[in-house]
mmCIF file of C-alpha atoms in Angstrom:
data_model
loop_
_atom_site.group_PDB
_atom_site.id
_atom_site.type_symbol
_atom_site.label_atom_id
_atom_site.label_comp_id
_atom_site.label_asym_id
_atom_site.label_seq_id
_atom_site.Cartn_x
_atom_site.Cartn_y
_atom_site.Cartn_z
ATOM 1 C CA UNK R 302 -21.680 9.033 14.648
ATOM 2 C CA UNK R 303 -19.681 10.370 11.579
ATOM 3 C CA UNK R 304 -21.793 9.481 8.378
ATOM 4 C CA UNK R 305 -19.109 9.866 5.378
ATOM 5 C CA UNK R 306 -21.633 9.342 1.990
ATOM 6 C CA UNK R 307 -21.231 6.512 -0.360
ATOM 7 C CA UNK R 308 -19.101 6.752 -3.866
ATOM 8 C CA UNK R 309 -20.791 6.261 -7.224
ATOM 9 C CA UNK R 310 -17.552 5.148 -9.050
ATOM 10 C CA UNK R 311 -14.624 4.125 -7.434
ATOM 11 C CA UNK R 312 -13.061 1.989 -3.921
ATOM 12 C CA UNK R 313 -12.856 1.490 -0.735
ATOM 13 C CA UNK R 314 -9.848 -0.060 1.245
ATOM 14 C CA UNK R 315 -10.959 -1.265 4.189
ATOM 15 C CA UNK R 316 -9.602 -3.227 7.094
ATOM 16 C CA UNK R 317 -6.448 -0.935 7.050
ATOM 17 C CA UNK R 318 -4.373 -1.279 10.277
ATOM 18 C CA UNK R 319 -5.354 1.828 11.829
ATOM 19 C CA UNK R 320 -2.733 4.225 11.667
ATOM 20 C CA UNK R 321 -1.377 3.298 8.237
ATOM 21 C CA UNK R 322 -4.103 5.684 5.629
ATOM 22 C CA UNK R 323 -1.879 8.769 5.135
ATOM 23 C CA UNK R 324 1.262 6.153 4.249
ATOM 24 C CA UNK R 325 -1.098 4.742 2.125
ATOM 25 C CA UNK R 326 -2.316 7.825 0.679
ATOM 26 C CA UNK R 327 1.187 8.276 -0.498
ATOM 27 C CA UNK R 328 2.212 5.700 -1.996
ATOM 28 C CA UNK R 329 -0.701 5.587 -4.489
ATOM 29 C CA UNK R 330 0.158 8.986 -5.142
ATOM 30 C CA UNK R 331 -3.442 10.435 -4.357
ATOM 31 C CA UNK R 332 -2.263 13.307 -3.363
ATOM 32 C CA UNK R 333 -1.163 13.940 -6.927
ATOM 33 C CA UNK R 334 -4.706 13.026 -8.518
ATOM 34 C CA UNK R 335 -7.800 15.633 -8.557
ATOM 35 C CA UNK R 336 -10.340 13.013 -7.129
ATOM 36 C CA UNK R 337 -12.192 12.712 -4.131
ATOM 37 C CA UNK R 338 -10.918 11.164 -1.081
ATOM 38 C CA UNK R 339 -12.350 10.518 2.481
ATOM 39 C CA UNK R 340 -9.358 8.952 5.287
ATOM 40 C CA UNK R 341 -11.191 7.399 8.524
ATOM 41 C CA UNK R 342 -8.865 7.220 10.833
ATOM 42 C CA UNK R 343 -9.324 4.893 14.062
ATOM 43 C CA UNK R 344 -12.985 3.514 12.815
ATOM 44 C CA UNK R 345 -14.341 1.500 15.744
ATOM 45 C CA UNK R 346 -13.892 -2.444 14.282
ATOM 46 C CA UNK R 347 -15.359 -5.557 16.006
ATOM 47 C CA UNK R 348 -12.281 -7.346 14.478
ATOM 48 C CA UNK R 349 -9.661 -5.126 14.820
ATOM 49 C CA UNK R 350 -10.247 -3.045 17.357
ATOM 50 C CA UNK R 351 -9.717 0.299 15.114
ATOM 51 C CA UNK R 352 -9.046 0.502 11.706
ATOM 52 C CA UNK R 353 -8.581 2.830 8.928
ATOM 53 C CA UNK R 354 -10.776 3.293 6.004
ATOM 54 C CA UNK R 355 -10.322 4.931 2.301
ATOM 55 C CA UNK R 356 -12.514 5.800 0.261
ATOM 56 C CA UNK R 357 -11.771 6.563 -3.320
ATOM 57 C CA UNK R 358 -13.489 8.266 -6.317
ATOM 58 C CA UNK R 359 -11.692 7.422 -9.365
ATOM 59 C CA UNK R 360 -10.728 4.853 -11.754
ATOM 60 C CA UNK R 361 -9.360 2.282 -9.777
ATOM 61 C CA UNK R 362 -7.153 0.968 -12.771
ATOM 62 C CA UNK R 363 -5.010 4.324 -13.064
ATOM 63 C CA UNK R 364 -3.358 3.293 -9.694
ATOM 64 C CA UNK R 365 -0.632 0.383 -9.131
ATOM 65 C CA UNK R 366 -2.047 -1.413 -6.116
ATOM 66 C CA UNK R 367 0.861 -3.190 -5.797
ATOM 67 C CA UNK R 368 2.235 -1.027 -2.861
ATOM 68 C CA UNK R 369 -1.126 -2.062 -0.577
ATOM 69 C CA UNK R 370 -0.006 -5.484 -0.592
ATOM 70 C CA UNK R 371 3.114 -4.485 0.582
ATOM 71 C CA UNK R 372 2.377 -2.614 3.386
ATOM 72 C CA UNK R 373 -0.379 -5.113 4.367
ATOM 73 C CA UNK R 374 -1.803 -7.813 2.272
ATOM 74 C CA UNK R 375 -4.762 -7.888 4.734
ATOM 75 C CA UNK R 376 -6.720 -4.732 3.256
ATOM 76 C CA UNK R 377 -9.633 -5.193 1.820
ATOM 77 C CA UNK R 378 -10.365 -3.485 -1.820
ATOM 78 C CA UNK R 379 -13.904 -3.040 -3.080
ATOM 79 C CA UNK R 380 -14.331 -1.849 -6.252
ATOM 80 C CA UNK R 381 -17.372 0.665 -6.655
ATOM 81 C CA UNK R 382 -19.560 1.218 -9.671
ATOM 82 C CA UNK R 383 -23.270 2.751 -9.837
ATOM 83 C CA UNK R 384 -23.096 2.974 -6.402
ATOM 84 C CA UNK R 385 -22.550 -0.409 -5.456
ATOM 85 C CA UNK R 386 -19.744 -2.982 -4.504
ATOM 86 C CA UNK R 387 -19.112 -5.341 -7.876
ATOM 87 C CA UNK R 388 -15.798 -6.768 -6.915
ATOM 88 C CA UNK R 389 -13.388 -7.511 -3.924
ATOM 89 C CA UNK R 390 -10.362 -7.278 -4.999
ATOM 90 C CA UNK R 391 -7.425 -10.186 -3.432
ATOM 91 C CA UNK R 392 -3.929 -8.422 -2.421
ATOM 92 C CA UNK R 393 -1.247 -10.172 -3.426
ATOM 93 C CA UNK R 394 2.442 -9.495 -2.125
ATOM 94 C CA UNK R 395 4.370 -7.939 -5.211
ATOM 95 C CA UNK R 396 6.935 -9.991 -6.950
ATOM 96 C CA UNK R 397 9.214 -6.568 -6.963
ATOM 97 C CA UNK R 398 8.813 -2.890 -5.411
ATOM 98 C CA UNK R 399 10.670 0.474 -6.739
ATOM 99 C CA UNK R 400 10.618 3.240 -4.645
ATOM 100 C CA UNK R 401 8.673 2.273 -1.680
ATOM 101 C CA UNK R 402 11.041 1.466 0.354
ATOM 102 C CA UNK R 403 15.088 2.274 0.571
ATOM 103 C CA UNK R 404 18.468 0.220 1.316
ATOM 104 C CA UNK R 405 19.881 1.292 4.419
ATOM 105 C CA UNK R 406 22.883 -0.584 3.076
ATOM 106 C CA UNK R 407 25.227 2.630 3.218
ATOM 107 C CA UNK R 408 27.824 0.526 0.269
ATOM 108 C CA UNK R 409 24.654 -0.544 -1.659
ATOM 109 C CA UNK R 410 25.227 1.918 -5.139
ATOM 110 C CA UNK R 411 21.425 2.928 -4.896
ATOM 111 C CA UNK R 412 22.170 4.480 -1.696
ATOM 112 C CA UNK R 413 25.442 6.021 -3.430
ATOM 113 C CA UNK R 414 23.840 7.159 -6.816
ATOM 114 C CA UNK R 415 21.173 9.644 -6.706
ATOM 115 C CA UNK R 416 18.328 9.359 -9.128
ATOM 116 C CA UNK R 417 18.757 5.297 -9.181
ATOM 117 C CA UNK R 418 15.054 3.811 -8.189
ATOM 118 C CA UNK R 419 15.391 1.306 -5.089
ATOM 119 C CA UNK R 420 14.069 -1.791 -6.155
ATOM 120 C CA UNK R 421 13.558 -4.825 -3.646
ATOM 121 C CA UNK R 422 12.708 -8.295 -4.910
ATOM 122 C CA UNK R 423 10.234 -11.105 -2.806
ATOM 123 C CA UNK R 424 12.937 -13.188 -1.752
ATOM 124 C CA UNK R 425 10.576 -15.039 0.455
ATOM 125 C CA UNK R 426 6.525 -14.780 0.226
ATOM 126 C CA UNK R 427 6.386 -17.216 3.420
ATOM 127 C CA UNK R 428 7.813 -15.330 5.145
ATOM 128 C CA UNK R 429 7.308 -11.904 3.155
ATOM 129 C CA UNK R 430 10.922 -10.742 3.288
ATOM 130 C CA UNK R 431 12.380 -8.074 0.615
ATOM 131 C CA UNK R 432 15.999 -7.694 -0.586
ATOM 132 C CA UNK R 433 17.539 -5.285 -2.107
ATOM 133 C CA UNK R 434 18.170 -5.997 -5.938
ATOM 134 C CA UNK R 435 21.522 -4.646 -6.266
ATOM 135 C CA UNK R 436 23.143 -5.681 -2.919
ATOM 136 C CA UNK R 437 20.900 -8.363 -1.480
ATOM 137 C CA UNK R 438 19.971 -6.677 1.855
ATOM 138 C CA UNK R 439 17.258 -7.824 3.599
ATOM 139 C CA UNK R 440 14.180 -5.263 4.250
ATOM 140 C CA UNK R 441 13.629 -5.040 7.820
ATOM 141 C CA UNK R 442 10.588 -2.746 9.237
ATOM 142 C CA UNK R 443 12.243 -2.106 12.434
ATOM 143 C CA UNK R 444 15.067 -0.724 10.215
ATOM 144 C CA UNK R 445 12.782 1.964 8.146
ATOM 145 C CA UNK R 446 11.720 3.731 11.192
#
């Protein structure tokens, strides 16, 4: 059994769909930070089968958590202090993204002009579909990949 210690200040997002921690990693830009972070990959979960886990030791207000909502509104933040869980933070699907994602409209200008930030707008949080903010196309996932 791997036994990864507990954080004094901090989080942990849990519930990750396993797989999904380094993109995550990323986009919060931890990789730019000096703190300490442990990825569990493929944790055995009676829920999800596997999952990843993060766990976080720095000031959890110095990162925009917008991005986890994004890439699944189903993670589960827990906000660390003295040891100890003292909130659970609720994801909620950002009103706008820059950066996270790109156009794959080949007229759209942001794919045109380099430097310009991609920005998608919630066009529908029912149905959680993106569109591009300067030419309207619709974020697909199977199109990313």
């Amino acid at each position: 059994m791997l036994n990864v210690g507990k954080i004094e200040e901090g989080f942990v997002l849990d519930h990750i769909k396993a797989g999904r921690s380094m993109q995550i990693y990323h986009h919060l830009g931890l990789d730019k930070l000096d703190c300490t972070v442990a990825i569990i990959k493929n944790a055995r979960s009676n829920v999800m089968g596997k999952k990843d886990i993060l766990k976080v030791e720095c000031d959890i207000d110095t990162l925009d958590l917008d991005v986890l909502a994004f890439i699944d509104h189903n993670i589960t933040v827990n906000v660390i202090k003295e040891g100890e869980i003292v909130e659970k933070r609720a994801l909620f699907l950002p009103h706008e993204i820059k950066d996270v994602i790109k156009c794959h409209n080949p007229r759209c200008i942001s794919s045109i002009e380099q430097g310009l930030p991609h920005i998608f707008y919630l066009a529908d949080e029912d149905k959680e579909v993106y569109r591009c903010k300067y030419c309207d196309e619709k974020y697909s996932e199977s199109s990313s990949k």
